[in-house]
Amino acid sequence: MKKDGIHSPSLKRRLQGTAWVFGDNVDADWDICNLHDLRERAEEGVLPAEEELAKRCLAGLNPEFPCGVRKGDFIVAGTNTGCSAACLDGLPGDPHLHALAPVALKSAGIAAVLCESASVNFQRNSIDLGLPVMECKGITKMVQAGHLLEVNLETGTVRNLDNGAELHFTPFPEFMLEILNAGGIHALMAEKTSR
């Protein structure tokens, strides 16, 4: 199991980091990843490496993000986070069949995504890869870029350590915490079958 790649084990249940704030409709293919680049790579039969995804992650929305993000930081976003406007599912060479958006975020160092609402596919793919995505109504009003946040995955609590505000999200059930803690579903299955 990789120790510092996307399958990093031992996600803490209480996280602390800095917020990177984005608006509504952060697209998994065009904003989180650069679909144009991904299409070119897919035509070559190559999936980009994690480091390459991290270097381009969210650069179109905030050019400072790829260089400024630190391990443990959070994405705070509006509604429809992780949507996909590409509509390429099933086409030959479709680069977003591989759930690269959560890979890009996790490879960039993001600890969790807190949003007003999220695409179900993005949320599921992220959790499958060990990246928590929480819908937390009011998060974009409570947090500004650069605020320090503390997130408790067990209690479903987000605290803004800069202004004292607190919000709640639906806590993860134990089986999902187990997936997140292992670094994703594949890592968990590998762990269980090696016992």
GROMACS .gro file of C-alpha atoms in nm:
model
  195
    1MET     CA    1   0.000   0.000   0.000
    2LYS     CA    2   0.134   0.344  -0.087
    3LYS     CA    3   0.217   0.554   0.216
    4ASP     CA    4   0.212   0.900   0.056
    5GLY     CA    5   0.003   0.853  -0.257
    6ILE     CA    6  -0.373   0.851  -0.288
    7HIS     CA    7  -0.402   0.536  -0.077
    8SER     CA    8  -0.248   0.685   0.237
    9PRO     CA    9  -0.375   0.500   0.542
   10SER     CA   10  -0.492   0.634   0.877
   11LEU     CA   11  -0.708   0.934   0.803
   12LYS     CA   12  -0.763   1.104   1.135
   13ARG     CA   13  -1.123   1.142   1.242
   14ARG     CA   14  -1.051   1.500   1.354
   15LEU     CA   15  -0.893   1.713   1.084
   16GLN     CA   16  -0.753   2.065   1.093
   17GLY     CA   17  -0.648   2.277   0.798
   18THR     CA   18  -0.686   2.592   0.593
   19ALA     CA   19  -0.986   2.659   0.368
   20TRP     CA   20  -0.966   2.715  -0.006
   21VAL     CA   21  -1.302   2.862  -0.108
   22PHE     CA   22  -1.470   2.813  -0.447
   23GLY     CA   23  -1.817   2.890  -0.580
   24ASP     CA   24  -2.101   2.681  -0.717
   25ASN     CA   25  -2.074   2.417  -0.991
   26VAL     CA   26  -1.708   2.325  -0.945
   27ASP     CA   27  -1.684   2.079  -1.234
   28ALA     CA   28  -1.494   1.755  -1.177
   29ASP     CA   29  -1.365   1.745  -1.534
   30TRP     CA   30  -1.312   2.107  -1.636
   31ASP     CA   31  -1.228   2.274  -1.303
   32ILE     CA   32  -1.073   2.011  -1.075
   33CYS     CA   33  -0.900   1.841  -1.368
   34ASN     CA   34  -0.826   1.991  -1.706
   35LEU     CA   35  -1.037   1.777  -1.939
   36HIS     CA   36  -0.856   1.903  -2.250
   37ASP     CA   37  -0.525   1.771  -2.114
   38LEU     CA   38  -0.689   1.450  -1.995
   39ARG     CA   39  -0.838   1.386  -2.340
   40GLU     CA   40  -0.498   1.427  -2.503
   41ARG     CA   41  -0.342   1.185  -2.253
   42ALA     CA   42  -0.629   0.936  -2.297
   43GLU     CA   43  -0.579   0.942  -2.675
   44GLU     CA   44  -0.217   0.849  -2.609
   45GLY     CA   45  -0.341   0.565  -2.386
   46VAL     CA   46  -0.186   0.718  -2.075
   47LEU     CA   47  -0.345   0.825  -1.750
   48PRO     CA   48  -0.166   1.117  -1.586
   49ALA     CA   49   0.039   1.049  -1.273
   50GLU     CA   50  -0.093   1.170  -0.938
   51GLU     CA   51   0.173   1.441  -0.921
   52GLU     CA   52   0.075   1.570  -1.265
   53LEU     CA   53  -0.293   1.588  -1.162
   54ALA     CA   54  -0.200   1.774  -0.844
   55LYS     CA   55   0.004   2.035  -1.037
   56ARG     CA   56  -0.300   2.125  -1.250
   57CYS     CA   57  -0.572   2.079  -0.989
   58LEU     CA   58  -0.815   2.376  -0.977
   59ALA     CA   59  -0.560   2.599  -1.154
   60GLY     CA   60  -0.826   2.738  -1.387
   61LEU     CA   61  -1.031   2.867  -1.092
   62ASN     CA   62  -0.739   2.977  -0.876
   63PRO     CA   63  -0.391   2.980  -1.034
   64GLU     CA   64  -0.235   2.997  -0.685
   65PHE     CA   65  -0.397   2.674  -0.569
   66PRO     CA   66  -0.153   2.413  -0.710
   67CYS     CA   67   0.150   2.583  -0.554
   68GLY     CA   68  -0.017   2.716  -0.240
   69VAL     CA   69  -0.219   2.418  -0.120
   70ARG     CA   70  -0.076   2.231   0.177
   71LYS     CA   71  -0.133   1.877   0.300
   72GLY     CA   72  -0.439   1.882   0.524
   73ASP     CA   73  -0.613   2.182   0.363
   74PHE     CA   74  -0.985   2.182   0.283
   75ILE     CA   75  -1.192   2.268  -0.021
   76VAL     CA   76  -1.501   2.474   0.069
   77ALA     CA   77  -1.744   2.508  -0.219
   78GLY     CA   78  -2.103   2.593  -0.306
   79THR     CA   79  -2.374   2.384  -0.466
   80ASN     CA   80  -2.330   2.104  -0.718
   81THR     CA   81  -1.966   2.045  -0.630
   82GLY     CA   82  -1.800   1.779  -0.843
   83CYS     CA   83  -2.059   1.799  -1.119
   84SER     CA   84  -1.954   1.681  -1.461
   85ALA     CA   85  -2.048   1.872  -1.772
   86ALA     CA   86  -1.840   1.654  -2.002
   87CYS     CA   87  -2.107   1.387  -2.062
   88LEU     CA   88  -1.853   1.146  -2.208
   89ASP     CA   89  -1.943   0.838  -2.004
   90GLY     CA   90  -1.884   0.524  -2.201
   91LEU     CA   91  -1.712   0.682  -2.500
   92PRO     CA   92  -1.376   0.534  -2.601
   93GLY     CA   93  -1.093   0.719  -2.432
   94ASP     CA   94  -1.326   0.878  -2.176
   95PRO     CA   95  -1.081   1.017  -1.920
   96HIS     CA   96  -1.333   1.073  -1.644
   97LEU     CA   97  -1.433   0.709  -1.612
   98HIS     CA   98  -1.136   0.683  -1.378
   99ALA     CA   99  -1.261   0.928  -1.112
  100LEU     CA  100  -0.957   1.148  -1.156
  101ALA     CA  101  -1.102   1.452  -0.978
  102PRO     CA  102  -1.079   1.296  -0.630
  103VAL     CA  103  -0.735   1.161  -0.718
  104ALA     CA  104  -0.624   1.514  -0.815
  105LEU     CA  105  -0.761   1.665  -0.492
  106LYS     CA  106  -0.613   1.398  -0.270
  107SER     CA  107  -0.278   1.412  -0.451
  108ALA     CA  108  -0.272   1.790  -0.402
  109GLY     CA  109  -0.302   1.730  -0.026
  110ILE     CA  110  -0.670   1.808   0.031
  111ALA     CA  111  -0.797   1.639   0.349
  112ALA     CA  112  -1.170   1.687   0.283
  113VAL     CA  113  -1.427   1.872   0.074
  114LEU     CA  114  -1.699   2.070   0.254
  115CYS     CA  115  -1.974   2.197   0.027
  116GLU     CA  116  -2.334   2.313   0.015
  117SER     CA  117  -2.416   2.015  -0.208
  118ALA     CA  118  -2.221   1.761  -0.412
  119SER     CA  119  -2.270   1.542  -0.714
  120VAL     CA  120  -2.355   1.192  -0.593
  121ASN     CA  121  -2.098   1.035  -0.827
  122PHE     CA  122  -1.824   1.271  -0.711
  123GLN     CA  123  -1.910   1.208  -0.347
  124ARG     CA  124  -1.913   0.829  -0.390
  125ASN     CA  125  -1.592   0.821  -0.598
  126SER     CA  126  -1.416   1.044  -0.346
  127ILE     CA  127  -1.512   0.830  -0.048
  128ASP     CA  128  -1.415   0.516  -0.242
  129LEU     CA  129  -1.067   0.672  -0.275
  130GLY     CA  130  -1.050   0.780   0.089
  131LEU     CA  131  -1.138   1.150   0.045
  132PRO     CA  132  -1.428   1.268   0.264
  133VAL     CA  133  -1.686   1.489   0.093
  134MET     CA  134  -1.946   1.641   0.325
  135GLU     CA  135  -2.256   1.841   0.241
  136CYS     CA  136  -2.274   2.115   0.501
  137LYS     CA  137  -2.547   2.375   0.453
  138GLY     CA  138  -2.424   2.727   0.525
  139ILE     CA  139  -2.054   2.647   0.488
  140THR     CA  140  -1.992   2.916   0.224
  141LYS     CA  141  -2.137   3.184   0.453
  142MET     CA  142  -1.933   3.067   0.752
  143VAL     CA  143  -1.592   3.036   0.587
  144GLN     CA  144  -1.363   3.270   0.396
  145ALA     CA  145  -1.046   3.175   0.211
  146GLY     CA  146  -0.760   3.120   0.451
  147HIS     CA  147  -0.974   3.046   0.757
  148LEU     CA  148  -0.851   2.766   0.981
  149LEU     CA  149  -1.109   2.488   1.018
  150GLU     CA  150  -1.147   2.185   1.240
  151VAL     CA  151  -1.361   1.898   1.113
  152ASN     CA  152  -1.474   1.604   1.323
  153LEU     CA  153  -1.583   1.318   1.096
  154GLU     CA  154  -1.737   1.119   1.384
  155THR     CA  155  -1.954   1.392   1.532
  156GLY     CA  156  -2.027   1.572   1.205
  157THR     CA  157  -1.896   1.906   1.324
  158VAL     CA  158  -1.711   2.185   1.141
  159ARG     CA  159  -1.563   2.463   1.355
  160ASN     CA  160  -1.417   2.780   1.213
  161LEU     CA  161  -1.124   2.848   1.446
  162ASP     CA  162  -1.093   3.206   1.318
  163ASN     CA  163  -1.447   3.326   1.392
  164GLY     CA  164  -1.581   3.061   1.632
  165ALA     CA  165  -1.873   2.960   1.406
  166GLU     CA  166  -1.982   2.598   1.401
  167LEU     CA  167  -2.192   2.391   1.160
  168HIS     CA  168  -2.302   2.030   1.144
  169PHE     CA  169  -2.315   1.770   0.870
  170THR     CA  170  -2.441   1.413   0.877
  171PRO     CA  171  -2.164   1.215   1.051
  172PHE     CA  172  -2.015   0.926   0.861
  173PRO     CA  173  -2.131   0.581   0.970
  174GLU     CA  174  -1.863   0.349   1.107
  175PHE     CA  175  -1.827   0.147   0.785
  176MET     CA  176  -1.752   0.467   0.588
  177LEU     CA  177  -1.506   0.583   0.851
  178GLU     CA  178  -1.337   0.246   0.810
  179ILE     CA  179  -1.311   0.303   0.432
  180LEU     CA  180  -1.178   0.657   0.482
  181ASN     CA  181  -0.935   0.547   0.753
  182ALA     CA  182  -0.791   0.274   0.530
  183GLY     CA  183  -0.733   0.522   0.247
  184GLY     CA  184  -1.016   0.396   0.028
  185ILE     CA  185  -1.221   0.088  -0.049
  186HIS     CA  186  -0.944  -0.091  -0.241
  187ALA     CA  187  -0.696  -0.037   0.040
  188LEU     CA  188  -0.952  -0.162   0.292
  189MET     CA  189  -1.021  -0.478   0.089
  190ALA     CA  190  -0.650  -0.543   0.051
  191GLU     CA  191  -0.608  -0.498   0.425
  192LYS     CA  192  -0.894  -0.736   0.506
  193THR     CA  193  -0.781  -1.006   0.263
  194SER     CA  194  -0.420  -0.998   0.390
  195ARG     CA  195  -0.523  -1.073   0.750
   0.00000   0.00000   0.00000
